Coordinates of C-alpha atoms in Angstrom, one line a residue:
M240 CA 95.3 99.6 72.5
K241 CA 92.6 100.4 71.1
K242 CA 91.0 103.8 71.0
L243 CA 91.7 105.6 74.5
R244 CA 89.1 106.9 76.4
S245 CA 90.5 110.0 76.3
R246 CA 90.1 111.0 73.5
V247 CA 87.1 112.7 73.3
T248 CA 88.4 116.1 75.7
T249 CA 91.7 115.8 73.8
D250 CA 91.4 114.6 70.0
G251 CA 89.4 117.7 66.9
L252 CA 88.7 121.2 66.4
D253 CA 86.3 121.9 69.4
R254 CA 87.9 119.8 71.4
A255 CA 90.4 123.4 72.4
P256 CA 88.9 124.3 74.6
H257 CA 89.4 120.7 76.5
R258 CA 92.8 121.7 75.5
A259 CA 93.2 125.3 77.3
F260 CA 92.2 124.2 80.6
M261 CA 94.7 121.3 80.3
R262 CA 97.4 123.7 79.1
A263 CA 96.4 126.0 83.0
M264 CA 97.1 123.4 83.9
G265 CA 101.1 122.7 82.6
L266 CA 100.4 120.6 80.5
D267 CA 101.9 120.4 76.8
D268 CA 101.2 118.7 73.6
A269 CA 103.1 115.6 74.3
A270 CA 102.0 115.4 77.5
I271 CA 98.5 116.0 75.9
A272 CA 98.5 113.6 73.8
K273 CA 99.9 110.2 76.3
P274 CA 96.9 108.7 77.8
M275 CA 95.3 110.0 81.8
V276 CA 95.4 108.1 84.0
G277 CA 93.9 108.9 87.3
V278 CA 96.1 108.9 90.6
V279 CA 93.6 108.7 93.3
S280 CA 93.9 108.8 97.2
M281 CA 92.9 110.4 100.2
K282 CA 96.1 112.0 101.6
G283 CA 95.5 114.7 103.6
E284 CA 94.7 114.9 107.8
Q285 CA 91.7 113.5 108.1
T286 CA 93.4 109.9 110.2
P287 CA 97.2 109.2 109.8
C288 CA 95.9 105.8 108.1
N289 CA 96.1 108.0 104.6
M290 CA 98.7 109.8 105.6
T291 CA 100.8 107.5 104.3
H292 CA 99.5 108.0 101.3
D293 CA 101.6 111.8 99.9
F294 CA 104.7 109.7 99.2
Q295 CA 103.2 106.8 97.6
V296 CA 101.2 108.6 95.3
A297 CA 104.9 109.7 94.4
A298 CA 106.1 107.1 93.0
A299 CA 103.4 105.9 91.1
K300 CA 103.0 109.5 89.1
E301 CA 106.6 108.7 88.5
G302 CA 106.0 105.0 87.3
I303 CA 103.1 106.5 84.8
A304 CA 105.2 108.4 83.4
E305 CA 108.4 106.6 83.1
A306 CA 105.7 104.1 80.8
G307 CA 104.1 107.0 78.6
G308 CA 101.4 107.9 80.6
T309 CA 100.2 111.4 81.7
P310 CA 98.9 110.4 85.7
R311 CA 96.5 112.7 87.0
E312 CA 95.9 113.3 91.1
F313 CA 93.2 113.8 92.5
S314 CA 91.9 113.3 96.0
T315 CA 88.8 112.2 97.7
I316 CA 87.4 111.4 101.4
S317 CA 88.0 109.8 104.1
V318 CA 86.1 109.7 107.4
S319 CA 89.2 108.3 109.9
D320 CA 87.1 105.0 111.9
G321 CA 89.2 106.0 115.0
I322 CA 88.2 109.8 115.2
S323 CA 84.2 108.8 114.9
M324 CA 84.1 106.1 117.1
N325 CA 81.3 105.7 120.3
H326 CA 79.5 108.7 119.0
E327 CA 76.8 110.4 115.9
G328 CA 79.9 111.0 113.5
M329 CA 79.9 107.0 113.3
K330 CA 77.0 107.3 111.0
F331 CA 79.4 108.4 108.7
S332 CA 82.0 106.0 108.7
L333 CA 80.2 103.3 105.6
L334 CA 78.3 105.8 104.7
S335 CA 82.3 107.6 102.7
R336 CA 82.8 104.1 101.4
E337 CA 79.4 104.4 99.1
L338 CA 80.8 108.9 98.7
I339 CA 84.4 107.2 97.8
A340 CA 83.1 104.7 95.0
D341 CA 80.3 107.0 93.1
S342 CA 83.3 110.2 93.5
I343 CA 85.9 107.6 91.5
E344 CA 82.9 106.9 89.0
A345 CA 81.9 110.6 89.1
V346 CA 85.8 112.0 88.0
V347 CA 86.7 108.8 86.1
H348 CA 84.1 109.2 83.8
G349 CA 83.4 113.1 84.2
L350 CA 87.3 113.2 82.5
A351 CA 87.3 110.5 81.0
Y352 CA 90.4 108.7 82.0
D353 CA 91.9 105.9 80.4
A354 CA 92.9 104.5 84.3
L355 CA 93.8 104.4 87.0
I356 CA 95.6 104.0 90.6
G357 CA 93.3 103.8 93.2
F358 CA 94.8 103.7 97.7
G359 CA 93.4 102.9 100.6
G360 CA 94.6 103.6 103.7
C361 CA 91.2 103.7 107.2
D362 CA 88.8 101.4 107.2
K363 CA 85.9 102.2 104.1
T364 CA 88.5 103.3 102.2
L365 CA 90.5 100.1 101.3
P366 CA 86.6 98.7 99.7
G367 CA 85.1 101.9 98.6
V368 CA 87.8 102.3 96.4
M369 CA 88.2 98.6 95.3
M370 CA 83.8 99.1 94.3
G371 CA 85.0 102.4 92.4
M372 CA 87.3 100.0 90.3
I373 CA 84.8 97.7 89.8
R374 CA 82.6 99.6 88.5
C375 CA 84.4 102.1 86.7
N376 CA 85.7 99.1 84.4
L377 CA 89.0 100.2 83.5
P378 CA 92.6 99.1 83.9
S379 CA 93.1 99.8 88.2
I380 CA 95.2 98.8 90.8
F381 CA 94.8 99.0 94.0
I382 CA 97.1 100.1 97.0
Y383 CA 97.6 99.8 100.3
G384 CA 98.7 102.3 102.3
G385 CA 100.4 100.2 105.3
S386 CA 99.8 100.2 108.4
A387 CA 101.5 101.7 111.3
L388 CA 103.9 99.8 113.0
P389 CA 103.0 98.9 116.2
G390 CA 103.5 100.1 120.1
R391 CA 105.6 99.4 122.8
F392 CA 104.8 99.1 125.9
A393 CA 105.6 97.2 129.8
G394 CA 107.5 94.6 127.4
R395 CA 104.9 94.3 124.8
D396 CA 103.3 95.0 121.5
L397 CA 100.5 97.4 121.4
T398 CA 97.5 98.4 118.9
A399 CA 95.3 100.9 118.5
L400 CA 92.8 98.1 120.3
D401 CA 94.6 98.9 124.1
S402 CA 94.2 101.9 124.3
Y403 CA 89.8 101.5 123.8
E404 CA 90.5 98.3 127.1
A405 CA 92.4 100.7 129.0
V406 CA 89.1 102.8 129.2
G407 CA 87.1 99.9 130.2
A408 CA 90.8 98.5 133.2
V409 CA 90.3 101.6 134.2
M410 CA 86.4 102.5 134.4
T411 CA 86.9 98.9 137.4
G412 CA 90.2 100.0 138.7
E413 CA 92.0 97.3 137.2
M414 CA 94.3 100.3 135.6
D415 CA 95.5 103.8 137.0
E416 CA 95.0 107.1 134.6
A417 CA 98.7 107.3 134.2
T418 CA 99.4 104.2 132.7
L419 CA 96.1 104.3 130.8
E420 CA 97.8 108.0 129.4
R421 CA 100.9 106.2 129.0
I422 CA 99.5 102.7 126.9
E423 CA 97.2 106.4 124.0
R424 CA 100.6 108.1 123.5
A425 CA 102.6 104.5 122.9
C426 CA 100.5 102.5 121.1
L427 CA 101.4 104.7 117.7
P428 CA 103.7 105.7 117.1
T429 CA 103.5 105.7 113.6
I430 CA 101.4 107.1 110.6
G431 CA 100.1 104.6 109.0
A432 CA 96.0 102.3 110.1
C433 CA 95.5 99.7 112.7
A434 CA 98.6 97.1 112.9
G435 CA 96.2 95.1 113.9
Q436 CA 94.4 91.7 112.1
F437 CA 91.5 94.9 112.5
T438 CA 89.2 96.4 108.9
A439 CA 91.9 97.8 107.4
N440 CA 94.4 94.7 106.8
T441 CA 92.3 92.3 106.5
M442 CA 91.3 94.1 103.1
A443 CA 93.7 94.8 102.5
M444 CA 95.0 91.5 101.8
V445 CA 91.1 90.7 100.2
S446 CA 93.2 93.1 97.6
E447 CA 95.6 90.0 96.8
A448 CA 93.3 87.0 97.2
M449 CA 90.8 88.3 94.0
G450 CA 94.2 90.0 92.3
L451 CA 93.7 93.4 92.5
T452 CA 96.8 94.2 93.7
I453 CA 100.7 94.3 93.0
P454 CA 101.1 90.6 94.8
N455 CA 102.4 91.1 98.3
I456 CA 101.9 94.5 98.6
S457 CA 99.8 94.6 102.1
M458 CA 101.9 93.9 104.8
V459 CA 104.6 96.3 103.9
P460 CA 104.5 98.5 107.1
G461 CA 103.3 102.4 105.7
V462 CA 105.9 104.1 106.5
Y463 CA 108.6 101.2 104.8
S464 CA 110.2 102.6 101.2
E465 CA 109.4 99.4 99.6
R466 CA 106.0 100.8 98.8
A467 CA 107.4 103.6 97.4
Q468 CA 109.3 101.2 95.2
Q469 CA 106.1 99.2 94.4
S470 CA 104.4 101.9 94.3
R471 CA 106.5 103.1 91.6
R472 CA 105.9 99.3 90.2
A473 CA 102.3 99.9 90.1
G474 CA 102.2 103.0 87.7
R475 CA 104.3 101.0 84.7
L476 CA 102.0 98.1 85.4
V477 CA 99.0 99.8 84.8
M478 CA 100.4 101.6 82.1
E479 CA 101.3 97.8 80.3
M480 CA 97.3 97.0 80.7
L481 CA 96.0 100.0 79.1
E482 CA 98.3 99.0 76.5
R483 CA 96.9 95.2 76.2
G484 CA 93.7 95.8 77.1
G485 CA 93.7 94.1 80.4
P486 CA 92.9 92.3 82.5
L487 CA 90.3 95.0 84.0
P488 CA 88.4 94.7 86.7
R489 CA 85.7 92.6 85.9
E490 CA 87.4 90.1 84.0
I491 CA 89.4 89.4 87.8
V492 CA 86.0 89.7 90.4
T493 CA 84.5 86.7 89.2
R494 CA 83.1 84.0 91.9
K495 CA 85.7 82.4 92.2
A496 CA 87.9 85.6 93.8
L497 CA 85.6 86.7 95.6
E498 CA 85.9 83.6 97.5
N499 CA 89.2 83.3 97.3
G500 CA 88.2 87.4 99.3
A501 CA 86.2 85.4 101.9
A502 CA 88.5 82.5 102.2
I503 CA 91.9 85.0 103.6
V504 CA 89.1 86.5 105.6
A505 CA 88.3 83.8 107.5
A506 CA 91.7 81.5 107.5
T507 CA 93.3 84.9 110.2
G508 CA 90.9 85.8 111.4
G509 CA 90.2 88.4 109.9
S510 CA 87.3 91.6 110.4
T511 CA 83.4 91.0 110.1
N512 CA 83.0 93.7 108.3
A513 CA 83.9 92.6 105.5
A514 CA 81.4 89.8 105.7
L515 CA 79.9 93.2 104.4
H516 CA 81.6 94.8 101.9
L517 CA 82.6 91.8 100.2
P518 CA 78.8 91.1 98.9
A519 CA 79.3 94.8 98.2
L520 CA 82.0 94.4 95.8
A521 CA 80.4 91.4 94.4
N522 CA 77.3 94.1 93.4
E523 CA 79.7 96.0 91.1
A524 CA 81.1 93.2 89.0
G525 CA 77.5 91.8 88.8
I526 CA 77.5 89.4 90.7
K527 CA 74.6 87.7 93.2
F528 CA 77.9 87.4 96.7
S529 CA 75.3 87.4 100.2
I530 CA 76.0 86.8 103.4
D531 CA 75.3 83.2 103.1
D532 CA 77.8 83.0 99.7
V533 CA 80.4 84.3 102.5
G534 CA 79.7 82.5 105.0
E535 CA 80.1 79.0 103.2
V536 CA 83.2 80.0 102.7
F537 CA 84.3 81.0 106.7
A538 CA 82.4 77.3 107.3
R539 CA 84.8 75.2 105.7
T540 CA 87.8 77.7 105.5
P541 CA 90.4 76.8 108.2
L542 CA 91.7 79.5 111.2
I543 CA 95.3 79.8 110.8
G544 CA 96.2 83.5 111.3
N545 CA 97.6 83.9 115.5
L546 CA 96.4 88.0 114.5
R547 CA 95.2 90.4 117.0
P548 CA 92.6 91.2 119.0
G549 CA 90.9 87.2 118.7
G550 CA 95.4 86.1 118.6
K551 CA 99.1 87.8 119.4
Y552 CA 100.9 89.2 116.4
T553 CA 100.5 92.6 114.1
A554 CA 101.0 93.4 110.4
K555 CA 104.5 93.5 110.6
D556 CA 105.0 90.9 111.9
V557 CA 103.5 88.8 108.6
Y558 CA 106.1 90.9 107.2
D559 CA 108.8 89.3 109.2
I560 CA 107.9 86.0 107.5
G561 CA 107.4 86.9 104.2
G562 CA 103.5 88.7 103.8
T563 CA 100.1 88.3 103.2
A564 CA 102.2 85.0 100.5
V565 CA 103.1 83.0 103.0
V566 CA 98.5 82.1 104.5
I567 CA 97.8 82.8 99.7
R568 CA 100.2 80.2 99.5
A569 CA 99.1 77.8 102.4
L570 CA 95.8 77.9 101.0
I571 CA 96.8 77.1 97.0
E572 CA 97.9 74.4 98.5
S573 CA 95.1 73.3 101.4
G574 CA 93.2 73.7 98.0
H575 CA 91.3 76.8 100.2
I576 CA 92.2 79.4 97.1
D577 CA 91.7 79.1 94.2
G578 CA 95.2 79.1 92.5
S579 CA 94.2 79.1 88.7
C580 CA 92.6 83.5 89.5
M581 CA 94.0 85.6 87.6
T582 CA 96.6 88.9 88.9
V583 CA 96.2 92.6 87.7
T584 CA 99.4 90.7 86.0
G585 CA 97.8 89.4 83.9
W586 CA 99.6 85.8 86.1
S587 CA 97.8 83.1 88.0
L588 CA 97.5 83.7 92.0
T589 CA 99.5 80.5 91.6
A590 CA 102.2 81.9 89.2
E591 CA 102.4 85.0 91.5
Y592 CA 102.8 82.9 94.9
G593 CA 103.7 79.6 94.3
E594 CA 107.1 80.1 95.1
A595 CA 106.2 82.2 99.5
N596 CA 107.8 80.8 102.1
K597 CA 106.1 78.3 104.2
P598 CA 104.0 79.3 107.1
D599 CA 106.4 79.8 110.6
G600 CA 104.2 77.4 112.5
E601 CA 103.6 80.2 115.1
V602 CA 102.4 83.8 113.3
I603 CA 100.7 81.2 110.7
F604 CA 99.9 78.1 111.4
R605 CA 100.1 75.4 108.9
T606 CA 96.7 73.9 107.1
D607 CA 96.8 70.7 108.0
A608 CA 97.9 71.9 112.1
P609 CA 95.6 75.2 112.1
I610 CA 94.3 77.2 114.8
M611 CA 90.4 76.3 113.5
R612 CA 89.0 73.7 111.3
D613 CA 85.9 76.0 110.4
G614 CA 87.4 79.6 110.6
G615 CA 87.7 82.4 112.9
V616 CA 84.2 84.3 111.7
A617 CA 80.9 82.8 111.4
I618 CA 77.8 83.7 110.1
L619 CA 74.7 82.4 112.7
K620 CA 71.8 81.9 112.2
G621 CA 68.1 81.8 113.4
N622 CA 65.0 83.4 114.2
L623 CA 66.6 86.6 115.7
C624 CA 68.3 86.4 112.0
P625 CA 67.4 84.7 110.5
D626 CA 68.4 86.5 107.1
G627 CA 72.6 86.4 108.9
A628 CA 74.2 88.2 111.6
V629 CA 78.2 87.7 112.2
I630 CA 80.9 86.9 114.7
K631 CA 84.5 86.3 114.9
V632 CA 85.0 83.6 117.3
A633 CA 89.1 84.0 116.8
G634 CA 90.3 83.5 120.4
L635 CA 86.5 83.1 122.0
K636 CA 87.0 80.8 124.7
N637 CA 83.4 79.7 124.1
L638 CA 81.3 79.2 121.3
V639 CA 77.4 79.0 123.0
F640 CA 76.1 81.3 125.0
E641 CA 72.8 81.6 127.4
G642 CA 71.3 84.6 128.8
K643 CA 68.5 87.2 129.6
A644 CA 68.2 90.4 127.0
R645 CA 69.0 93.5 127.8
V646 CA 67.7 96.5 125.3
F647 CA 69.2 99.4 124.5
E648 CA 67.2 101.5 121.7
D649 CA 70.3 102.9 120.0
E650 CA 74.1 102.8 120.9
E651 CA 74.0 105.7 123.8
G652 CA 71.4 102.9 126.0
C653 CA 74.3 101.1 125.8
V654 CA 77.8 102.7 126.2
A655 CA 76.1 104.4 129.1
A656 CA 74.9 100.8 131.6
V657 CA 78.4 100.1 130.9
R658 CA 80.4 103.0 131.6
A659 CA 78.2 102.4 134.6
R660 CA 78.6 99.2 135.5
A661 CA 74.8 99.0 135.7
Y662 CA 75.1 95.5 134.0
E663 CA 75.5 91.5 135.0
A664 CA 77.4 88.4 134.3
G665 CA 75.1 86.6 132.0
D666 CA 73.0 89.8 130.6
V667 CA 72.8 90.0 126.4
L668 CA 72.7 93.4 125.6
I669 CA 70.5 94.6 122.7
I670 CA 71.5 97.2 120.9
R671 CA 69.1 98.2 117.6
N672 CA 67.6 100.5 115.3
E673 CA 71.2 101.2 114.2
G674 CA 71.2 99.4 111.2
P675 CA 72.0 100.8 107.8
V676 CA 68.5 101.5 107.5
G677 CA 68.2 102.4 111.2
G678 CA 71.2 104.5 112.6
P679 CA 71.3 105.5 109.7
G680 CA 74.4 104.2 108.5
M681 CA 74.9 101.3 110.7
R682 CA 77.7 101.7 113.5
E683 CA 80.8 100.2 114.4
M684 CA 80.7 100.3 118.2
L685 CA 84.6 98.7 118.7
G686 CA 84.1 101.2 121.9
V687 CA 81.5 100.0 124.4
T688 CA 82.9 96.5 123.1
A689 CA 87.1 97.5 124.2
L690 CA 84.2 99.0 127.6
I691 CA 83.1 95.3 128.4
Y692 CA 86.8 94.4 128.0
G693 CA 88.7 96.6 129.0
Q694 CA 86.0 95.7 132.7
G695 CA 86.7 92.3 132.4
M696 CA 83.3 90.7 131.0
G697 CA 84.4 90.8 127.5
E698 CA 82.8 86.5 127.5
K699 CA 80.8 86.5 130.7
V700 CA 78.4 89.2 128.9
A701 CA 76.9 88.8 125.0
L702 CA 75.7 91.9 122.6
V703 CA 74.4 91.0 119.6
T704 CA 73.0 94.6 117.3
D705 CA 72.1 95.3 113.6
G706 CA 75.1 97.8 113.6
R707 CA 78.9 96.9 112.8
F708 CA 81.4 96.1 114.5
S709 CA 85.2 97.6 114.1
G710 CA 87.8 94.1 112.9
A711 CA 89.6 94.8 116.6
T712 CA 86.8 93.9 118.9
R713 CA 86.9 90.3 120.8
G714 CA 84.2 88.9 123.4
L715 CA 81.2 87.2 122.7
C716 CA 80.0 89.9 119.7
I717 CA 77.3 89.6 117.3
G718 CA 76.6 92.3 114.5
Y719 CA 74.9 93.4 111.3
V720 CA 71.7 91.1 112.8
S721 CA 69.6 90.6 109.6
P722 CA 66.7 91.7 109.0
E723 CA 67.3 95.5 110.9
A724 CA 64.5 96.4 113.6
V725 CA 63.7 98.9 112.2
V726 CA 62.4 97.4 109.2
G727 CA 60.4 94.7 111.0
G728 CA 62.8 92.2 111.9
P729 CA 63.0 90.3 114.4
L730 CA 66.0 92.6 117.1
G731 CA 63.0 95.2 116.9
L732 CA 60.4 92.6 119.0
V733 CA 63.0 91.6 122.2
K734 CA 61.7 92.0 124.9
T735 CA 64.6 92.6 128.8
G736 CA 64.5 89.4 130.2
D737 CA 64.0 87.5 127.3
P738 CA 65.8 83.7 127.1
I739 CA 68.2 84.2 123.9
R740 CA 71.0 81.4 123.2
I741 CA 73.9 81.5 120.8
D742 CA 75.8 78.6 119.6
A743 CA 78.8 80.0 117.7
A744 CA 79.3 75.7 116.9
S745 CA 76.1 75.9 115.6
R746 CA 76.1 78.8 113.5
R747 CA 73.0 79.7 115.6
M748 CA 71.1 82.4 117.5
D749 CA 68.5 82.1 119.1
L750 CA 65.2 83.8 121.0
L751 CA 64.1 81.7 123.7
V752 CA 60.5 82.3 123.1
D753 CA 57.3 81.4 121.6
D754 CA 55.7 81.4 118.6
D755 CA 52.5 82.5 118.8
E756 CA 53.7 85.2 121.5
L757 CA 55.9 86.6 119.0
A758 CA 53.5 86.9 116.5
R759 CA 51.1 88.6 118.9
R760 CA 54.5 91.4 119.8
R761 CA 54.7 92.2 115.3
K762 CA 50.5 92.8 115.7
A763 CA 51.7 95.1 118.2
W764 CA 55.2 96.3 116.9
T765 CA 55.5 99.8 114.6
A766 CA 58.7 101.5 113.5
P767 CA 60.3 104.2 114.8
P768 CA 60.4 107.6 113.2
P769 CA 63.3 108.6 110.9
R770 CA 65.5 109.6 112.5
H771 CA 67.5 111.8 110.3
R772 CA 64.8 113.9 107.4
A773 CA 67.6 115.2 105.5
G774 CA 71.0 115.8 104.6
A775 CA 73.2 112.6 103.3
L776 CA 72.3 110.7 106.4
A777 CA 68.7 111.2 105.5
K778 CA 69.7 110.2 101.5
Y779 CA 72.0 107.3 102.9
A780 CA 67.8 106.6 104.6
K781 CA 66.2 106.4 101.2
L782 CA 68.1 104.1 99.5
V783 CA 70.1 101.7 101.6
G784 CA 69.8 97.5 101.3
Q785 CA 70.5 95.0 103.8
A786 CA 73.7 93.9 105.7
P787 CA 73.3 90.9 103.8
G788 CA 73.9 91.7 100.1
G789 CA 76.4 94.0 101.6
A790 CA 74.0 97.2 102.2
V791 CA 74.9 98.5 99.0
T792 CA 72.6 101.9 97.5
H793 CA 72.8 101.1 94.0
D794 CA 72.0 97.6 91.4
G795 CA 74.9 97.1 89.9
A796 CA 76.4 96.8 87.5
A797 CA 76.5 100.5 85.7
Q798 CA 78.1 100.1 82.0
W799 CA 78.9 103.0 79.8
P800 CA 78.3 102.1 76.7
W801 CA 79.7 106.0 75.4
F802 CA 83.7 104.4 76.2
D803 CA 83.1 101.0 75.4

């Protein structure tokens, strides 16, 4: 083991004041002499997603102590996507990813910790923690806090998505309010993240496919005591990593590992948000891996996960048939995941997952008999999205749609129209000025998409936006349109009544207006004024990049020569 980073705070005559602070926290000479290992989580009362962290953090600290380290627990923020949905608060969701990574960097480097275990739960906390790990590049293990158990109502499993879509059904008279209340009370019976293959479970699987976590931990339900055993193991393992000097996050996060992460998203019909988070993770490692690179992997990977929202099953069902390991083994054997990539254990993916269960054919299909041959998520290009857009195709009955634009300048305008049912079959609902800069914050729009679906219009209209979608979104919903409207993207030139063609099979989306007319519109276009002139959102708007590069706020990879 090379000299510990933490010795800069503990060793020497002039570090007596530093040691005094440590003694004030109850540390004795023996504890001060050991490696200092950070344990970060979001445990608190912001969202049920993170309320599983408490017992797992305690177990991780026990494992660190058993292996000869001194655990140092700290916390960071979490913005609940569920509670911030469909109002101005959602602007802080993607911003929170950056704040999480920044706060981990500040604590780890500010206090000179030697290693790190990081817990994530609600959607942006997973990539945020992994970004912080990669940025700091010290021995690190990521742990997902686990999903909630599915609810049960009227003989079927429920997730939080059912409550969103039920609201739309009430609006159309297809459901009464008493039934909606019963769904509301039944859909989230335990703490933990949403049970479908939404952003949290998607990024949890990504953490496994990339090798950043304990093998086969991601689908263990958040309330299961097995998670304490795995967290304790992580505590011991991070000490082994510190002793042998690695593998470090940037040794694990290679281009092949990023491709593996993209493959598991496509294979499971995962969240479109992964197309934003994978480039952001790559940025922290100093790797250029854009939405185009993600799209290439999506296009060559078969959809084998029959998972919600496009399919039938939840994380608990994946756990019951053998966990994420089932998916990874199948994709290694079919050549869609590179099994030679390293994991935090020091062993390859093939070594860790090669003996996993084979697909059951119901929850997870075989790669030679997939649900779809080219993945559950697709990147579109065309004159309306020259730098890319993202659609989840898993579960769609039709991949081609042509209709007339109905333009809204923000999410609220579209929500009001949908609530009033002031739209028609064949419309392409356009929500613009909601991108990373324009929002700012690139709001997630599950509220409006679920209303549309609940009203029975899920594939009778399309929705196109430079904002984001939830992993729970389904229907003809195209988001992350780039460049965004407020920086001069073509979405800002669309007028109500314009014809738009979406061809997800051919990976295209086009505004069917001639070039001369578009040139006239562009000449007359002016950028709207900023919506926020002070505070965190104003700072974010000045720094944030576009979606294809991950909507990041700095150029990776950060270097800390003082520690190296």
